[in-house]
Amino acid sequence: MTTERRYEKLISLPAYGPMYVSVSDNGEPFYSEGFAVRFYKIDGTEWIANFQPGWTDFKEVIEFDKTQNLLIVACGTCYIMNPNETKPIEVFGVGYSDVFKASKDRLILQDRTDLTIIEPDGSHWNTERISWDGISGIKVEDNLVKGLSYDPMHDTDKWVQFIYDIDTRVLTGGSYNKYFKKRIKPWWKVW
C-alpha cells in the first residue's frame, strides 16, 4: 500500500472553501452535519465528504491492507470508499458500535444483535443473529470471538455467553439461539 496521505478526519465541516459532498446510502443529498472526512486524490486534488450518520457515536476511518479503498464508519453506518471517487462502493449497517482486530488481518464490527466480519480486501459477511438485543464484553483470540449476548426474557433477564468461530462460521451459545433453535421443526414434523 502507498504511504501517501489519503484522508483526514475532520472535527466538523469547514466554514470556508469548496462545498462538501453528501454521501448517503441512497445517493440522496442531506443537509445536516454528519461525519466529515477530507480525501486526497491521486491527482493532488482533495474533496470533503459529509457522511450521513447511523444510530451510534462510533466514527472511524480504517485502511485495508489489500486495496486502496477505505472503510468509513459514520456513527454506525459503514461506507466502502475509494478516495478518488465521491460515490460509495458499498454502504451497509446503521448500528455498529465498535471494531476489533482478528486473525488473518480481519476486522470484526459489533452491532446490537450480530457481528460483521471484514476481510483484508474489504469484502464482508454477517454472522447469524447472536443476541435478541445487545452484545457486550467482546474478546477476540485468533479466530474466536467471545462475548455476552443479552437475554431479555421475563424469566431470565441476563447475559448469555457465546463463542463465534470466524473460520468455520459456527456459533456456540448466545441468547437468540437459546430459544430460536428450539422452535424450529423440520417441515415433515409440522403435521
PDB file of C-alpha atoms in Angstrom:
ATOM      1  CA  MET A   1       0.000   0.000   0.000  1.00  0.00           C
ATOM      2  CA  THR A   2       1.058   3.542  -0.577  1.00  0.00           C
ATOM      3  CA  THR A   3       2.208   5.672   2.346  1.00  0.00           C
ATOM      4  CA  GLU A   4       0.703   8.840   0.866  1.00  0.00           C
ATOM      5  CA  ARG A   5      -1.872  10.609   2.940  1.00  0.00           C
ATOM      6  CA  ARG A   6      -5.297   9.630   1.623  1.00  0.00           C
ATOM      7  CA  TYR A   7      -7.680  11.117   4.189  1.00  0.00           C
ATOM      8  CA  GLU A   8      -8.082  13.351   7.218  1.00  0.00           C
ATOM      9  CA  LYS A   9     -10.863  13.068   9.811  1.00  0.00           C
ATOM     10  CA  LEU A  10     -12.376  16.487  10.438  1.00  0.00           C
ATOM     11  CA  ILE A  11     -13.913  17.737  13.667  1.00  0.00           C
ATOM     12  CA  SER A  12     -16.660  19.463  11.682  1.00  0.00           C
ATOM     13  CA  LEU A  13     -17.465  20.674   8.187  1.00  0.00           C
ATOM     14  CA  PRO A  14     -15.226  23.607   7.175  1.00  0.00           C
ATOM     15  CA  ALA A  15     -16.860  27.044   7.163  1.00  0.00           C
ATOM     16  CA  TYR A  16     -14.907  28.115   4.066  1.00  0.00           C
ATOM     17  CA  GLY A  17     -13.746  26.518   0.854  1.00  0.00           C
ATOM     18  CA  PRO A  18     -15.413  24.196  -1.626  1.00  0.00           C
ATOM     19  CA  MET A  19     -18.819  22.729  -0.807  1.00  0.00           C
ATOM     20  CA  TYR A  20     -18.813  19.286   0.773  1.00  0.00           C
ATOM     21  CA  VAL A  21     -20.244  16.243  -0.968  1.00  0.00           C
ATOM     22  CA  SER A  22     -23.135  14.493   0.796  1.00  0.00           C
ATOM     23  CA  VAL A  23     -22.529  10.738   0.938  1.00  0.00           C
ATOM     24  CA  SER A  24     -25.525   8.584   1.845  1.00  0.00           C
ATOM     25  CA  ASP A  25     -26.761   5.032   1.373  1.00  0.00           C
ATOM     26  CA  ASN A  26     -29.304   6.011  -1.292  1.00  0.00           C
ATOM     27  CA  GLY A  27     -27.370   8.783  -3.050  1.00  0.00           C
ATOM     28  CA  GLU A  28     -29.827  11.441  -1.850  1.00  0.00           C
ATOM     29  CA  PRO A  29     -28.269  14.642  -0.508  1.00  0.00           C
ATOM     30  CA  PHE A  30     -28.802  15.565   3.117  1.00  0.00           C
ATOM     31  CA  TYR A  31     -28.039  18.859   4.790  1.00  0.00           C
ATOM     32  CA  SER A  32     -27.294  18.195   8.432  1.00  0.00           C
ATOM     33  CA  GLU A  33     -23.742  17.644   9.609  1.00  0.00           C
ATOM     34  CA  GLY A  34     -22.658  14.001   9.697  1.00  0.00           C
ATOM     35  CA  PHE A  35     -19.126  12.593   9.783  1.00  0.00           C
ATOM     36  CA  ALA A  36     -16.763  14.883   7.846  1.00  0.00           C
ATOM     37  CA  VAL A  37     -13.696  13.439   6.107  1.00  0.00           C
ATOM     38  CA  ARG A  38     -11.279  15.153   3.720  1.00  0.00           C
ATOM     39  CA  PHE A  39     -10.000  12.877   0.931  1.00  0.00           C
ATOM     40  CA  TYR A  40      -6.809  13.409  -1.059  1.00  0.00           C
ATOM     41  CA  LYS A  41      -6.967  12.147  -4.639  1.00  0.00           C
ATOM     42  CA  ILE A  42      -4.062  10.695  -6.588  1.00  0.00           C
ATOM     43  CA  ASP A  43      -4.059  13.753  -8.899  1.00  0.00           C
ATOM     44  CA  GLY A  44      -3.307  16.080  -5.937  1.00  0.00           C
ATOM     45  CA  THR A  45      -6.812  17.495  -5.548  1.00  0.00           C
ATOM     46  CA  GLU A  46      -8.961  16.999  -2.490  1.00  0.00           C
ATOM     47  CA  TRP A  47     -12.627  16.848  -1.591  1.00  0.00           C
ATOM     48  CA  ILE A  48     -14.668  16.788   1.599  1.00  0.00           C
ATOM     49  CA  ALA A  49     -17.295  14.157   2.279  1.00  0.00           C
ATOM     50  CA  ASN A  50     -20.163  14.625   4.708  1.00  0.00           C
ATOM     51  CA  PHE A  51     -21.228  11.056   5.539  1.00  0.00           C
ATOM     52  CA  GLN A  52     -24.818  10.505   6.600  1.00  0.00           C
ATOM     53  CA  PRO A  53     -24.660   9.107  10.131  1.00  0.00           C
ATOM     54  CA  GLY A  54     -26.173   5.931  11.513  1.00  0.00           C
ATOM     55  CA  TRP A  55     -27.503   5.288  15.024  1.00  0.00           C
ATOM     56  CA  THR A  56     -24.371   5.251  17.236  1.00  0.00           C
ATOM     57  CA  ASP A  57     -21.476   7.543  18.199  1.00  0.00           C
ATOM     58  CA  PHE A  58     -18.826   5.302  16.602  1.00  0.00           C
ATOM     59  CA  LYS A  59     -16.762   7.162  13.958  1.00  0.00           C
ATOM     60  CA  GLU A  60     -13.641   5.731  12.343  1.00  0.00           C
ATOM     61  CA  VAL A  61     -11.648   5.539   9.117  1.00  0.00           C
ATOM     62  CA  ILE A  62      -9.925   2.200   8.529  1.00  0.00           C
ATOM     63  CA  GLU A  63      -7.367   1.376   5.843  1.00  0.00           C
ATOM     64  CA  PHE A  64      -7.276  -2.053   4.216  1.00  0.00           C
ATOM     65  CA  ASP A  65      -4.068  -3.963   3.547  1.00  0.00           C
ATOM     66  CA  LYS A  66      -5.027  -5.354   0.142  1.00  0.00           C
ATOM     67  CA  THR A  67      -6.865  -2.468  -1.512  1.00  0.00           C
ATOM     68  CA  GLN A  68      -6.715   1.324  -1.733  1.00  0.00           C
ATOM     69  CA  ASN A  69     -10.321   1.508  -0.551  1.00  0.00           C
ATOM     70  CA  LEU A  70     -11.159   2.754   2.924  1.00  0.00           C
ATOM     71  CA  LEU A  71     -13.822   1.724   5.425  1.00  0.00           C
ATOM     72  CA  ILE A  72     -15.586   4.774   6.829  1.00  0.00           C
ATOM     73  CA  VAL A  73     -17.736   4.146   9.906  1.00  0.00           C
ATOM     74  CA  ALA A  74     -20.035   7.158  10.241  1.00  0.00           C
ATOM     75  CA  CYS A  75     -21.873   6.871  13.550  1.00  0.00           C
ATOM     76  CA  GLY A  76     -22.511   3.181  12.976  1.00  0.00           C
ATOM     77  CA  THR A  77     -23.061   3.166   9.191  1.00  0.00           C
ATOM     78  CA  CYS A  78     -20.244   1.730   7.041  1.00  0.00           C
ATOM     79  CA  TYR A  79     -19.153   3.127   3.699  1.00  0.00           C
ATOM     80  CA  ILE A  80     -16.552   1.430   1.492  1.00  0.00           C
ATOM     81  CA  MET A  81     -14.898   4.338  -0.325  1.00  0.00           C
ATOM     82  CA  ASN A  82     -12.242   4.878  -2.949  1.00  0.00           C
ATOM     83  CA  PRO A  83     -10.691   8.261  -2.018  1.00  0.00           C
ATOM     84  CA  ASN A  84     -10.683   9.230  -5.713  1.00  0.00           C
ATOM     85  CA  GLU A  85     -14.466   8.779  -6.081  1.00  0.00           C
ATOM     86  CA  THR A  86     -17.345  10.681  -4.467  1.00  0.00           C
ATOM     87  CA  LYS A  87     -19.816   7.790  -4.611  1.00  0.00           C
ATOM     88  CA  PRO A  88     -19.504   4.894  -2.165  1.00  0.00           C
ATOM     89  CA  ILE A  89     -18.670   1.445  -3.483  1.00  0.00           C
ATOM     90  CA  GLU A  90     -20.942  -0.042  -0.842  1.00  0.00           C
ATOM     91  CA  VAL A  91     -22.971   1.056   2.191  1.00  0.00           C
ATOM     92  CA  PHE A  92     -24.125  -1.248   4.994  1.00  0.00           C
ATOM     93  CA  GLY A  93     -25.289  -1.222   8.609  1.00  0.00           C
ATOM     94  CA  VAL A  94     -26.515   1.554  10.862  1.00  0.00           C
ATOM     95  CA  GLY A  95     -25.762   0.376  14.398  1.00  0.00           C
ATOM     96  CA  TYR A  96     -22.104  -0.605  14.628  1.00  0.00           C
ATOM     97  CA  SER A  97     -20.588   0.416  17.949  1.00  0.00           C
ATOM     98  CA  ASP A  98     -17.029  -0.986  17.956  1.00  0.00           C
ATOM     99  CA  VAL A  99     -14.364  -2.697  15.842  1.00  0.00           C
ATOM    100  CA  PHE A 100     -11.887  -5.436  16.801  1.00  0.00           C
ATOM    101  CA  LYS A 101      -8.887  -6.996  15.065  1.00  0.00           C
ATOM    102  CA  ALA A 102      -8.890 -10.740  14.440  1.00  0.00           C
ATOM    103  CA  SER A 103      -6.525 -13.284  12.922  1.00  0.00           C
ATOM    104  CA  LYS A 104      -5.635 -13.166   9.207  1.00  0.00           C
ATOM    105  CA  ASP A 105      -5.922  -9.333   9.200  1.00  0.00           C
ATOM    106  CA  ARG A 106      -9.708  -9.454   9.536  1.00  0.00           C
ATOM    107  CA  LEU A 107     -11.830  -6.891  11.353  1.00  0.00           C
ATOM    108  CA  ILE A 108     -14.941  -7.566  13.412  1.00  0.00           C
ATOM    109  CA  LEU A 109     -17.667  -4.936  13.630  1.00  0.00           C
ATOM    110  CA  GLN A 110     -20.005  -5.192  16.621  1.00  0.00           C
ATOM    111  CA  ASP A 111     -23.719  -4.492  16.179  1.00  0.00           C
ATOM    112  CA  ARG A 112     -26.511  -4.985  18.742  1.00  0.00           C
ATOM    113  CA  THR A 113     -27.581  -8.421  17.504  1.00  0.00           C
ATOM    114  CA  ASP A 114     -24.758  -9.828  15.358  1.00  0.00           C
ATOM    115  CA  LEU A 115     -21.224  -9.284  14.069  1.00  0.00           C
ATOM    116  CA  THR A 116     -19.875  -8.344  10.644  1.00  0.00           C
ATOM    117  CA  ILE A 117     -16.525  -9.760   9.528  1.00  0.00           C
ATOM    118  CA  ILE A 118     -14.455  -7.564   7.191  1.00  0.00           C
ATOM    119  CA  GLU A 119     -11.833  -9.394   5.143  1.00  0.00           C
ATOM    120  CA  PRO A 120      -8.467  -7.695   4.304  1.00  0.00           C
ATOM    121  CA  ASP A 121      -9.693  -6.915   0.767  1.00  0.00           C
ATOM    122  CA  GLY A 122     -12.785  -5.082   2.083  1.00  0.00           C
ATOM    123  CA  SER A 123     -15.318  -7.827   1.387  1.00  0.00           C
ATOM    124  CA  HIS A 124     -17.582  -8.606   4.326  1.00  0.00           C
ATOM    125  CA  TRP A 125     -20.166 -11.013   5.684  1.00  0.00           C
ATOM    126  CA  ASN A 126     -22.510 -11.193   8.671  1.00  0.00           C
ATOM    127  CA  THR A 127     -22.743 -13.812  11.364  1.00  0.00           C
ATOM    128  CA  GLU A 128     -26.086 -15.329  12.160  1.00  0.00           C
ATOM    129  CA  ARG A 129     -28.075 -13.488  14.811  1.00  0.00           C
ATOM    130  CA  ILE A 130     -26.392 -13.910  18.201  1.00  0.00           C
ATOM    131  CA  SER A 131     -28.475 -11.774  20.570  1.00  0.00           C
ATOM    132  CA  TRP A 132     -32.015 -10.558  20.995  1.00  0.00           C
ATOM    133  CA  ASP A 133     -30.854  -7.046  21.861  1.00  0.00           C
ATOM    134  CA  GLY A 134     -27.304  -6.352  22.958  1.00  0.00           C
ATOM    135  CA  ILE A 135     -23.774  -7.719  22.745  1.00  0.00           C
ATOM    136  CA  SER A 136     -21.003  -6.826  25.202  1.00  0.00           C
ATOM    137  CA  GLY A 137     -17.661  -7.961  26.574  1.00  0.00           C
ATOM    138  CA  ILE A 138     -16.185  -8.868  23.180  1.00  0.00           C
ATOM    139  CA  LYS A 139     -12.758 -10.530  23.278  1.00  0.00           C
ATOM    140  CA  VAL A 140     -11.005 -11.873  20.189  1.00  0.00           C
ATOM    141  CA  GLU A 141      -8.484 -14.716  20.389  1.00  0.00           C
ATOM    142  CA  ASP A 142      -7.129 -15.709  16.974  1.00  0.00           C
ATOM    143  CA  ASN A 143     -10.246 -16.845  15.066  1.00  0.00           C
ATOM    144  CA  LEU A 144     -12.611 -16.984  18.072  1.00  0.00           C
ATOM    145  CA  VAL A 145     -14.887 -14.138  19.142  1.00  0.00           C
ATOM    146  CA  LYS A 146     -16.112 -14.466  22.709  1.00  0.00           C
ATOM    147  CA  GLY A 147     -18.665 -12.289  24.409  1.00  0.00           C
ATOM    148  CA  LEU A 148     -22.022 -11.896  26.079  1.00  0.00           C
ATOM    149  CA  SER A 149     -25.450 -11.548  24.470  1.00  0.00           C
ATOM    150  CA  TYR A 150     -28.455 -10.135  26.247  1.00  0.00           C
ATOM    151  CA  ASP A 151     -31.450 -12.353  27.033  1.00  0.00           C
ATOM    152  CA  PRO A 152     -34.407 -10.038  27.823  1.00  0.00           C
ATOM    153  CA  MET A 153     -36.958 -12.755  28.580  1.00  0.00           C
ATOM    154  CA  HIS A 154     -39.003 -12.084  31.707  1.00  0.00           C
ATOM    155  CA  ASP A 155     -37.879 -15.274  33.418  1.00  0.00           C
ATOM    156  CA  THR A 156     -34.145 -14.774  32.762  1.00  0.00           C
ATOM    157  CA  ASP A 157     -33.127 -11.148  32.062  1.00  0.00           C
ATOM    158  CA  LYS A 158     -29.419 -11.961  31.960  1.00  0.00           C
ATOM    159  CA  TRP A 159     -26.332 -12.040  29.755  1.00  0.00           C
ATOM    160  CA  VAL A 160     -25.553 -15.334  27.985  1.00  0.00           C
ATOM    161  CA  GLN A 161     -22.061 -16.352  26.811  1.00  0.00           C
ATOM    162  CA  PHE A 162     -21.323 -17.017  23.148  1.00  0.00           C
ATOM    163  CA  ILE A 163     -18.332 -18.081  21.078  1.00  0.00           C
ATOM    164  CA  TYR A 164     -18.192 -17.489  17.336  1.00  0.00           C
ATOM    165  CA  ASP A 165     -15.566 -19.272  15.200  1.00  0.00           C
ATOM    166  CA  ILE A 166     -14.777 -16.980  12.265  1.00  0.00           C
ATOM    167  CA  ASP A 167     -13.062 -19.714  10.236  1.00  0.00           C
ATOM    168  CA  THR A 168     -15.851 -22.300  10.468  1.00  0.00           C
ATOM    169  CA  ARG A 169     -18.685 -19.741  10.895  1.00  0.00           C
ATOM    170  CA  VAL A 170     -20.082 -21.728  13.810  1.00  0.00           C
ATOM    171  CA  LEU A 171     -21.866 -20.077  16.740  1.00  0.00           C
ATOM    172  CA  THR A 172     -21.930 -21.721  20.165  1.00  0.00           C
ATOM    173  CA  GLY A 173     -24.279 -20.236  22.758  1.00  0.00           C
ATOM    174  CA  GLY A 174     -25.895 -16.830  22.517  1.00  0.00           C
ATOM    175  CA  SER A 175     -29.300 -15.687  23.719  1.00  0.00           C
ATOM    176  CA  TYR A 176     -31.101 -15.738  20.358  1.00  0.00           C
ATOM    177  CA  ASN A 177     -30.354 -19.378  19.535  1.00  0.00           C
ATOM    178  CA  LYS A 178     -31.320 -20.416  23.040  1.00  0.00           C
ATOM    179  CA  TYR A 179     -34.980 -20.004  22.043  1.00  0.00           C
ATOM    180  CA  PHE A 180     -34.986 -19.869  18.258  1.00  0.00           C
ATOM    181  CA  LYS A 181     -33.414 -23.249  17.528  1.00  0.00           C
ATOM    182  CA  LYS A 182     -35.803 -24.996  19.926  1.00  0.00           C
ATOM    183  CA  ARG A 183     -38.835 -23.785  17.974  1.00  0.00           C
ATOM    184  CA  ILE A 184     -37.726 -24.837  14.523  1.00  0.00           C
ATOM    185  CA  LYS A 185     -39.163 -28.148  13.446  1.00  0.00           C
ATOM    186  CA  PRO A 186     -38.370 -29.961  10.241  1.00  0.00           C
ATOM    187  CA  TRP A 187     -41.106 -29.446   7.649  1.00  0.00           C
ATOM    188  CA  TRP A 188     -42.088 -33.127   7.805  1.00  0.00           C
ATOM    189  CA  LYS A 189     -42.946 -32.803  11.528  1.00  0.00           C
ATOM    190  CA  VAL A 190     -45.316 -29.869  11.095  1.00  0.00           C
ATOM    191  CA  TRP A 191     -48.358 -32.129  10.787  1.00  0.00           C
TER     192      TRP A 191
END
